[in-house]
Structures are given as C-alpha cells and as structure tokens.
Short mmCIF file of C-alpha atoms in Angstrom, two decimals:
data_model
loop_
_atom_site.label_atom_id
_atom_site.label_comp_id
_atom_site.label_asym_id
_atom_site.label_seq_id
_atom_site.Cartn_x
_atom_site.Cartn_y
_atom_site.Cartn_z
CA MET A 1 84.09 100.15 113.99
CA ARG A 2 87.29 97.75 114.16
CA PHE A 3 89.18 97.50 110.34
CA PRO A 4 92.09 94.40 110.49
CA SER A 5 95.09 95.41 110.24
CA PRO A 6 96.76 93.99 106.90
CA LEU A 7 99.87 91.57 107.57
CA ALA A 8 103.36 92.88 108.84
CA ILE A 9 105.88 92.64 105.58
CA PRO A 10 108.66 89.68 106.53
CA PHE A 11 112.34 91.28 107.31
CA ALA A 12 115.59 89.10 106.96
CA MET A 13 118.27 89.18 109.73
CA LYS A 14 120.22 92.00 109.70
CA LYS A 15 123.23 93.50 111.10
CA ARG A 16 124.93 96.79 112.10
CA ILE A 17 127.98 97.49 110.66
CA ALA A 18 130.49 100.87 110.36
CA ILE A 19 130.76 102.47 107.24
CA GLN A 20 134.45 101.62 107.01
CA ASP A 21 133.56 97.75 107.27
CA LEU A 22 131.05 97.92 104.22
CA ARG A 23 132.97 95.83 101.56
CA PRO A 24 131.51 95.09 97.64
CA GLY A 25 128.92 92.06 97.87
CA MET A 26 127.14 92.94 100.83
CA TYR A 27 123.52 93.85 100.94
CA ILE A 28 122.52 97.19 102.26
CA ALA A 29 118.97 96.74 103.70
CA GLY A 30 119.33 100.14 105.83
CA MET A 31 121.10 103.33 106.59
CA ASP A 32 121.57 105.50 109.80
CA GLN A 33 120.03 108.35 107.82
CA SER A 34 116.98 108.82 105.58
CA TRP A 35 117.60 107.49 102.29
CA PHE A 36 115.77 109.97 100.31
CA GLN A 37 118.42 112.21 101.54
CA THR A 38 121.10 110.38 99.81
CA PRO A 39 121.89 109.92 95.74
CA PHE A 40 120.61 106.75 95.94
CA LEU A 41 117.22 106.27 94.81
CA ARG A 42 116.97 102.46 96.01
CA HIS A 43 117.57 102.31 99.82
CA LYS A 44 118.21 98.53 99.55
CA TRP A 45 120.94 97.40 96.63
CA LEU A 46 123.95 95.04 96.47
CA VAL A 47 127.38 96.75 96.71
CA LYS A 48 129.30 95.92 93.83
CA ARG A 49 131.84 98.54 93.62
CA ASP A 50 134.12 100.71 96.12
CA ASP A 51 133.15 103.98 94.68
CA GLU A 52 129.58 103.53 95.91
CA ILE A 53 130.85 102.78 99.61
CA THR A 54 133.25 105.89 98.80
CA LEU A 55 129.72 107.97 97.91
CA LEU A 56 127.94 107.00 100.84
CA ARG A 57 130.77 107.97 102.82
CA SER A 58 130.63 111.26 101.14
CA TYR A 59 127.04 111.88 102.20
CA GLY A 60 128.06 111.68 105.89
CA ILE A 61 126.74 107.86 106.32
CA GLN A 62 128.15 106.37 109.43
CA ALA A 63 126.71 103.17 109.74
CA VAL A 64 124.58 100.78 107.29
CA LEU A 65 122.61 97.44 108.38
CA ILE A 66 123.39 94.62 105.87
CA ASP A 67 121.02 91.89 104.84
CA THR A 68 123.17 88.82 105.32
CA GLU A 69 120.59 86.32 103.84
CA LYS A 70 121.07 88.36 100.31
CA GLY A 71 124.94 89.34 100.72
CA CYS A 72 128.27 88.93 102.06
CA ASP A 73 127.93 88.51 105.88
CA VAL A 74 131.48 89.04 108.02
CA PRO A 75 134.08 88.20 107.66
CA VAL A 76 133.50 88.76 103.65
CA THR A 77 133.40 85.36 102.10
CA CYS A 78 132.14 86.82 98.95
CA SER A 79 132.59 89.71 96.40
CA VAL A 80 132.00 91.35 93.26
CA GLN A 81 135.62 93.47 93.52
CA GLU A 82 138.65 92.24 95.27
CA SER A 83 138.54 93.89 98.75
CA SER A 84 140.29 92.88 101.89
CA ALA A 85 138.68 90.75 104.77
CA ALA A 86 135.94 93.22 107.08
CA PRO A 87 136.56 93.90 110.76
CA ALA A 88 134.21 91.95 113.53
CA VAL A 89 130.98 94.41 113.82
CA SER A 90 128.64 94.89 116.22
CA GLU A 91 125.54 92.45 115.44
CA GLU A 92 123.02 94.51 117.58
CA PRO A 93 120.35 95.91 115.06
CA LEU A 94 120.96 99.88 114.39
CA ALA A 95 119.50 101.67 116.93
CA PRO A 96 116.03 103.75 115.93
CA PRO A 97 116.11 107.36 117.22
CA ILE A 98 115.01 108.24 120.61
CA PHE A 99 112.23 110.61 119.24
CA ASP A 100 111.22 111.20 115.40
CA PRO A 101 109.06 114.27 115.72
CA GLY A 102 108.25 114.22 111.89
CA PRO A 103 109.53 116.55 109.19
CA ASN A 104 110.61 119.56 110.44
CA PRO A 105 108.47 123.45 109.56
CA GLU A 106 110.51 123.84 106.82
CA ASP A 107 109.91 121.00 105.13
CA ILE A 108 106.05 121.21 105.43
CA GLU A 109 106.30 124.69 104.43
CA ALA A 110 108.73 123.39 101.30
CA ALA A 111 106.19 120.56 100.57
CA ARG A 112 103.16 122.84 100.52
CA LEU A 113 104.40 125.35 98.15
CA LEU A 114 105.47 122.36 96.19
CA ARG A 115 101.99 120.69 96.09
CA ALA A 116 99.91 124.28 95.22
CA GLU A 117 102.20 125.04 92.29
CA ALA A 118 101.37 121.69 91.12
CA ILE A 119 98.32 121.60 91.65
CA SER A 120 97.78 125.23 90.24
CA THR A 121 99.63 124.35 86.85
CA LEU A 122 97.42 121.01 86.28
CA ASP A 123 94.36 122.63 87.09
CA LEU A 124 95.76 125.11 84.53
CA PHE A 125 96.72 122.59 81.76
CA PHE A 126 92.62 120.83 82.45
CA ARG A 127 91.05 124.07 81.22
CA GLN A 128 93.62 124.42 78.57
CA LEU A 129 92.40 121.27 76.82
CA GLU A 130 90.10 122.97 74.19
CA ALA A 131 93.05 124.32 72.73
CA PRO A 132 95.75 122.31 73.44
CA SER A 133 99.55 123.47 73.21
CA PRO A 134 103.05 121.15 73.11
CA GLN A 135 103.89 123.99 75.45
CA HIS A 136 101.33 122.75 77.89
CA LEU A 137 102.64 119.24 78.20
CA ILE A 138 106.23 120.59 78.61
CA GLU A 139 104.68 122.68 81.97
CA VAL A 140 102.85 119.61 83.15
CA ARG A 141 106.13 117.32 82.42
CA SER A 142 108.34 119.99 84.38
CA VAL A 143 105.79 119.92 87.08
CA VAL A 144 106.37 115.87 87.45
CA SER A 145 109.78 116.39 87.34
CA THR A 146 109.75 119.26 90.37
CA LEU A 147 107.78 116.81 92.67
CA LEU A 148 110.20 113.93 91.70
CA ASP A 149 113.29 116.19 93.16
CA GLY A 150 110.88 117.25 96.09
CA LEU A 151 110.30 113.75 96.93
CA LEU A 152 114.00 113.21 96.87
CA GLU A 153 114.19 116.07 99.45
CA HIS A 154 111.16 116.47 100.74
CA GLN A 155 109.09 112.58 100.76
CA ALA A 156 108.19 112.74 104.43
CA ALA A 157 106.78 115.75 104.21
CA MET A 158 104.59 115.49 100.88
CA VAL A 159 103.38 111.88 101.24
CA SER A 160 102.57 113.06 104.81
CA LEU A 161 100.52 116.24 103.15
CA ILE A 162 98.41 113.68 101.08
CA GLN A 163 96.83 112.13 104.58
CA MET A 164 95.67 115.75 105.28
CA ARG A 165 93.26 116.32 102.57
CA ARG A 166 89.74 114.96 102.91
CA PHE A 167 86.52 115.98 101.02
CA ASP A 168 88.22 117.18 98.04
CA ALA A 169 86.87 116.00 94.36
CA ASN A 170 89.20 118.12 92.93
CA LEU A 171 90.52 116.54 90.00
CA ALA A 172 93.70 118.61 89.40
CA THR A 173 94.41 117.86 93.24
CA HIS A 174 93.73 114.25 93.02
CA GLY A 175 95.93 114.20 90.10
CA VAL A 176 98.78 115.76 91.91
CA ASP A 177 98.25 113.77 95.28
CA THR A 178 97.93 110.32 92.98
CA SER A 179 101.52 111.47 91.37
CA VAL A 180 103.25 111.75 94.81
CA LEU A 181 101.72 108.49 96.01
CA ALA A 182 102.56 106.65 93.11
CA MET A 183 106.15 107.85 92.55
CA ALA A 184 106.67 107.39 95.99
CA MET A 185 105.87 103.56 95.58
CA GLY A 186 107.93 103.61 92.55
CA LYS A 187 111.34 105.04 94.51
CA GLU A 188 110.05 102.03 97.58
CA PHE A 189 110.14 99.46 94.97
CA GLY A 190 113.44 100.47 93.07
CA CYS A 191 112.12 101.97 90.11
CA GLU A 192 114.39 103.90 88.05
CA PRO A 193 114.51 107.91 87.96
CA SER A 194 112.95 107.48 83.98
CA GLN A 195 110.29 104.89 84.77
CA LEU A 196 109.39 107.10 88.00
CA LYS A 197 108.74 110.30 85.26
CA LEU A 198 106.78 108.22 82.93
CA LEU A 199 104.49 107.14 86.49
CA GLY A 200 104.24 110.29 87.83
CA LEU A 201 103.18 111.82 84.40
CA ALA A 202 100.70 109.28 83.75
CA ALA A 203 99.53 109.63 87.80
CA MET A 204 98.84 113.76 86.95
CA VAL A 205 96.45 112.74 84.32
CA HIS A 206 95.18 109.70 84.63
CA ASP A 207 91.14 111.03 85.27
CA ILE A 208 92.04 113.24 82.16
CA GLY A 209 89.19 111.44 80.41
CA GLN A 210 86.73 112.72 83.01
CA LEU A 211 86.70 116.10 82.26
CA ARG A 212 84.65 114.97 78.92
CA LEU A 213 81.75 113.38 81.26
CA PRO A 214 78.68 115.22 82.26
CA LEU A 215 79.32 117.52 85.37
CA ASN A 216 75.88 116.13 86.94
CA LEU A 217 77.53 112.79 86.66
CA LEU A 218 80.31 113.68 88.68
CA ARG A 219 78.78 115.62 91.16
CA LYS A 220 75.95 113.12 92.06
CA VAL A 221 76.03 111.59 95.55
CA GLN A 222 73.32 109.12 95.15
CA PRO A 223 74.51 105.53 93.98
CA TYR A 224 75.21 104.94 90.20
CA SER A 225 72.96 102.82 88.08
CA PRO A 226 74.30 100.52 85.31
CA LYS A 227 73.91 103.24 82.78
CA ASP A 228 76.07 105.82 84.88
CA HIS A 229 78.54 103.00 85.68
CA LYS A 230 79.06 102.64 82.04
CA LEU A 231 79.61 106.50 81.43
CA ILE A 232 82.14 106.38 84.27
CA GLN A 233 84.11 103.67 82.67
CA ALA A 234 84.33 105.37 79.44
CA HIS A 235 86.52 107.95 80.95
CA CYS A 236 89.76 105.50 80.18
CA ASP A 237 89.25 106.03 76.55
CA MET A 238 88.52 109.21 76.45
CA GLY A 239 91.56 110.11 78.47
CA GLU A 240 93.48 108.75 75.57
CA ALA A 241 91.62 109.86 73.15
CA ILE A 242 92.60 113.49 74.49
CA LEU A 243 96.60 112.31 75.29
CA ASN A 244 96.47 111.79 71.67
CA GLN A 245 96.39 115.34 70.41
CA PHE A 246 99.64 115.63 72.02
CA ARG A 247 102.21 114.21 69.66
CA ASP A 248 105.35 114.16 72.14
CA PHE A 249 102.95 112.72 74.92
CA PRO A 250 105.19 108.77 75.78
CA GLN A 251 103.00 105.72 75.02
CA GLU A 252 103.79 104.41 77.91
CA SER A 253 102.28 106.71 80.47
CA LYS A 254 99.22 106.88 77.57
CA ARG A 255 98.85 103.29 78.12
CA MET A 256 98.79 103.67 81.93
CA VAL A 257 95.93 106.00 81.96
CA LEU A 258 94.11 103.99 79.95
CA GLN A 259 94.85 101.12 81.49
CA HIS A 260 94.20 102.38 85.70
CA HIS A 261 90.97 100.47 86.05
CA GLU A 262 92.44 97.24 85.17
CA ARG A 263 92.54 94.46 88.10
CA LEU A 264 95.22 91.39 88.14
CA ASP A 265 91.96 89.26 88.29
CA GLY A 266 90.42 90.40 84.90
CA SER A 267 88.01 92.19 86.57
CA GLY A 268 88.39 95.93 86.30
CA TYR A 269 87.80 98.12 82.37
CA PRO A 270 87.76 98.92 79.83
CA LYS A 271 89.36 95.78 78.70
CA GLY A 272 89.48 93.37 81.13
CA LEU A 273 93.45 92.43 81.32
CA GLN A 274 94.93 90.16 83.43
CA GLY A 275 98.27 89.39 85.03
CA ARG A 276 101.20 90.01 82.83
CA ASP A 277 99.50 91.84 80.49
CA ILE A 278 98.85 95.05 83.04
CA SER A 279 102.87 96.55 83.40
CA GLU A 280 103.93 96.94 87.13
CA LEU A 281 103.94 100.71 86.85
CA THR A 282 100.48 100.57 85.98
CA GLN A 283 99.89 98.56 88.98
CA ILE A 284 101.71 101.07 91.04
CA LEU A 285 99.32 104.25 89.49
CA SER A 286 95.96 101.80 90.22
CA ILE A 287 96.83 101.28 93.80
CA ALA A 288 97.83 104.72 94.60
CA ASP A 289 94.57 106.20 92.36
CA THR A 290 92.57 103.87 94.44
CA TYR A 291 94.12 104.92 98.20
CA ASP A 292 94.01 108.27 97.25
CA ALA A 293 90.31 108.34 96.17
CA GLN A 294 89.36 106.28 98.81
CA ILE A 295 90.51 108.35 101.65
CA SER A 296 89.42 111.64 100.03
CA GLY A 297 86.38 110.77 98.52
CA ARG A 298 85.36 110.89 94.77
CA CYS A 299 82.20 110.26 92.53
CA SER A 300 79.22 109.08 94.78
CA GLN A 301 81.73 107.35 97.65
CA PRO A 302 82.24 108.75 100.78
CA PRO A 303 85.95 109.22 101.93
CA VAL A 304 86.95 106.28 104.46
CA PRO A 305 89.22 106.31 107.17
CA PRO A 306 93.52 105.37 106.04
CA ALA A 307 93.13 102.83 107.66
CA ARG A 308 90.31 100.98 106.36
CA ALA A 309 91.44 101.94 102.86
CA LEU A 310 94.58 99.88 103.54
CA SER A 311 92.69 97.45 104.61
CA GLU A 312 90.52 97.28 101.87
CA LEU A 313 93.27 97.46 99.31
CA TYR A 314 94.95 94.45 101.42
CA ARG A 315 91.72 92.50 100.83
CA ALA A 316 91.57 93.14 97.10
CA ALA A 317 95.34 92.03 96.85
CA VAL A 318 94.69 88.60 98.65
CA ALA A 319 91.27 88.21 96.43
CA GLY A 320 93.43 88.75 93.13
CA GLN A 321 93.01 92.15 92.20
CA TYR A 322 96.12 93.85 93.04
CA ALA A 323 99.86 92.40 93.59
CA THR A 324 100.23 91.55 97.08
CA SER A 325 104.01 92.53 97.60
CA LEU A 326 102.76 96.01 96.15
CA VAL A 327 100.38 96.52 98.41
CA GLN A 328 102.34 96.06 101.03
CA ARG A 329 104.68 98.68 99.74
CA LEU A 330 102.26 100.90 100.26
CA ILE A 331 101.23 99.48 103.62
CA HIS A 332 105.02 99.66 104.46
CA LEU A 333 105.29 103.48 103.03
CA LEU A 334 102.24 104.94 105.17
CA GLY A 335 102.12 102.87 107.91
CA VAL A 336 99.58 100.56 109.26
CA TYR A 337 97.56 103.12 110.78
CA PRO A 338 98.38 106.20 108.37
CA ILE A 339 98.89 110.05 109.35
CA GLY A 340 95.28 110.94 110.31
CA SER A 341 94.33 108.23 111.07
CA LEU A 342 91.65 108.41 114.17
CA VAL A 343 92.05 105.46 116.74
CA ARG A 344 90.99 104.07 120.39
CA LEU A 345 93.66 103.45 122.53
CA ASN A 346 94.42 100.56 124.88
CA THR A 347 93.17 102.79 127.63
CA GLY A 348 90.04 103.52 125.80
CA GLU A 349 91.19 107.24 124.84
CA GLN A 350 90.79 108.08 121.17
CA ALA A 351 93.70 109.81 119.66
CA VAL A 352 94.66 111.10 115.93
CA VAL A 353 97.88 109.80 114.12
CA VAL A 354 100.21 112.47 113.32
CA TRP A 355 102.95 111.12 112.13
CA VAL A 356 104.45 107.46 111.57
CA HIS A 357 107.71 106.48 112.36
CA SER A 358 110.11 104.77 109.48
CA HIS A 359 111.73 101.92 112.04
CA SER A 360 108.04 101.24 114.21
CA ARG A 361 104.94 101.52 111.83
CA LEU A 362 102.88 100.23 114.89
CA THR A 363 104.14 102.55 117.44
CA PRO A 364 103.17 106.07 115.54
CA THR A 365 102.75 109.48 117.29
CA ILE A 366 99.89 110.83 118.31
CA LYS A 367 97.78 113.57 119.71
CA LEU A 368 95.04 112.43 122.21
CA LEU A 369 91.69 113.32 121.91
CA LYS A 370 89.10 112.45 124.05
CA ASN A 371 89.43 110.76 127.67
CA ALA A 372 88.22 106.80 128.54
CA SER A 373 84.66 108.79 129.29
CA GLY A 374 84.47 110.42 126.06
CA GLN A 375 85.31 114.00 127.24
CA PRO A 376 87.45 116.30 125.25
CA TYR A 377 91.00 116.76 126.39
CA ASP A 378 91.40 120.49 126.79
CA ASP A 379 95.30 119.90 126.64
CA GLN A 380 95.51 117.88 123.48
CA GLU A 381 98.95 116.01 124.51
CA ILE A 382 101.02 114.74 122.11
CA ILE A 383 102.76 111.19 122.55
CA ASP A 384 105.10 109.13 121.13
CA LEU A 385 104.13 105.55 121.12
CA ALA A 386 107.55 104.22 120.05
CA SER A 387 109.52 105.91 123.17
CA GLN A 388 107.51 105.37 126.28
CA THR A 389 108.46 104.49 129.27
CA ASN A 390 107.37 102.14 132.06
CA ASN A 391 107.26 104.93 134.22
CA GLY A 392 103.64 105.76 133.53
CA THR A 393 100.47 104.82 131.41
CA LEU A 394 102.18 102.00 128.55
CA ARG A 395 99.30 102.97 125.61
CA SER A 396 98.83 101.23 122.23
CA ILE A 397 96.65 101.62 119.30
CA GLN A 398 93.70 98.93 119.86
CA GLU A 399 92.07 99.70 116.66
CA SER A 400 90.80 102.20 114.12
CA ILE A 401 87.72 103.23 114.47
CA ASP A 402 85.24 105.60 111.91
CA PRO A 403 85.48 109.10 112.65
CA HIS A 404 81.65 109.48 111.18
CA GLU A 405 80.33 106.96 113.57
CA ALA A 406 82.70 108.79 116.71
CA GLY A 407 81.25 112.37 115.74
CA TRP A 408 84.27 113.85 114.38
CA ASP A 409 84.97 116.43 111.83
CA MET A 410 88.31 115.50 110.48
CA GLY A 411 88.43 118.68 108.68
CA LYS A 412 88.74 120.47 111.56
CA ILE A 413 91.11 117.93 113.13
CA LEU A 414 93.35 117.16 110.26
CA ALA A 415 93.51 121.45 109.61
CA SER A 416 95.11 121.30 113.31
CA LEU A 417 98.16 118.86 112.84
CA TRP A 418 100.54 121.14 111.66
#
C-alpha cells in the first residue's frame, strides 16, 4: 500500500560562512554541529550581540549557515550592534557529513536508561493516585526536567527510541514517549525552557483520566459503540479533576490536559474549541499524542506504520484540524519515512529505515530485508541512501508499505535494529 508523502518544508536561500565572519544582524539557519549540543535551545535565530558569537566559538562551532532573506548578507549592510564589515565568504552550502550512522551506543544506552526510569516513576505516580501526595508530583516534575536535559544531550537517540516501540498500550509508556516527542517538537518550534517544562509535564499525564475508565473498555478490541466513545471522551474532564487534587500543579499544564483532544476546526472535545482558543503548546501536545497513539496502537485501534501516521496527520492538518506548520515541524523532526518504516525500493527490494539524516530527510539509512523476488536476505546489508556512488546500484525509496500486509513481524525487526 502506498502512503502519500507530506509536502516538503520550503527552505530559504542560505550560505556557508566561517564563524569569524559571523556578525550581529545575521540570521543563523544552521551550524556545523548538532544544535542540541550547544547551549541554545533554538537552532535558528537572529544574532543580536557579539557575546552570542563568542559563546558559539567556545562550543567549537567553526562554520554556520546564514539565511540572507531573514538577516544581513555579507558584506554586512545592517546590524543590531556596531561591528566591522565581514570579509568575503564561500557561497557553497554547508557540506553534509559523508556518513551519518546515527547515535552512538553510549547515547542509545543513556537514552534507554532515562526512558526506563521515567516510565517507572510515572507508573508509580499513577498507582499512588488513591493517596495523592505533593511529593509524588515533585517526583514527576523532576522526571520532566531530567528528560528535557536528556533531550539536550541525547535528542536523536531519545526520539529514535519512540519509533522502536510497537503494540504497547501502557499508559506510562505512552505518557513518557508523548512527553519526549512534544518537548522535541517544542524545541524545534523555538519554545523557551519554562514552556517546554509545562508542555512536558502536561504530556506526561495527559491521559491520566483514563485511570477512571472501566478497564474492559480500554482493553476492548472491537470497534467502539457511540456509548463507548462518550465514555472515552470523558477522560479529559476526569483528568482535570484528578489534577485538581494537586494544589501546585501548573494551571497552564492542566489546561493542556483538558484540551489535548480539541481541534482547530471545532471538531474536538470536550468543549469543541476552535482556532485561537487552543494554545500552541496544546496543539503541539495534540499532535505528539496522536502520532504516538497511532504508531503504538491505542484502545481499539491497531498500530499504523510511521509514514502513514505522518500522512494522516498532514491530511488532517490540511483539513483544518491541526496547524499545518506544526505538523511540518514533526515531519522535519522525524523525516518523511521515520525510523522503523518498512519501505519498498525502486529495485523492488524491501527494507526498514534505521536512521534518518538531519541533512537529507528523503534519503535515510536502511537495512535490506528482502530481494525483489521476496526472498529474505541472509546478510541484511545496511545502506546509507544519502552516500551512494555511481559505481553500483542507486537505490531510492519508492513507497512505504504496511508490514501486516507484507507479512512482517515488526516487533522482531525493530528489536534487532540497535
């Protein structure tokens, strides 16, 4: 089955300059290091002061991309702060790495530990709700801060681990993964640290109201009846009621929990809010929740392939349910074919996506699974589609395919990736 690809995000004119040529008034659009390894939460911004440049140098940044449509070109003709004209620079784009193998084993292990500890803490918090304590909330907020710190250091690994999960309806797991994804989206969108913590906390407990629903309803595999849907929709109000037991729970986070099923076109619940009545942070949470629920399978809905989940989100955004710009941010974060996507190549071979490049979202690294005749490979070769040469077969992704229809056990495939 072919899933239509979401539209690509347009990029403005950019040029590469050396860090010593960077001046206030220029707009940074990229760096020669992963942006989450710098002290800046935003990876695109207008440089206003010389001390920002000094800080970049101190973190080993040697070259940056500037966007000449959003800031000064070279030689500098405008400035926020007095500075001398910059020398001439190369106009070639910042060269991508020859091979981007993904996070190293240490990053993966650190991300696994962070995620496991967060899930354990959140699961304990949920089980202690019969006797709520301020200390329990303090522990959950501490987990959010730890996850945010982890995103700064191991974002690629942490976001990638979300793609590894399938067939897991555990409420704590869904809460932690939604929190990681929402905060990563918020960082991509340029949110401040204080906003990210509010967003991460809301995402962590956004489905807490489901703890008040009948267990047989949550485990139901048959399609929901109208009565079932009405009960499910009550979990937003129930969640707000539970959180009201915690005097120090932030009001903005509580509002996000109540509204995470609202949609911009008014088709959501519980109040049918529209447009500006739904904050951007709530919209980010809604998108992260929907994506994670789709790829992992929730309630009576089976899991769907990552590429299909993104396609459905994009179509819903075009229809008016979500902000298109926010869904595009998610696509930019995960790639059109996210990690764990089963794909068919132009050669007829089947493969699974094992890594998505930050510099080339349409040409990820893949692991070959079957040849064009449908026979499994004994030696499952890993190929970086972005680093192919003309010396051999040039492979490209033709379409995303449904693993169920193709007869694959994605649980086993994903478990073997890292």
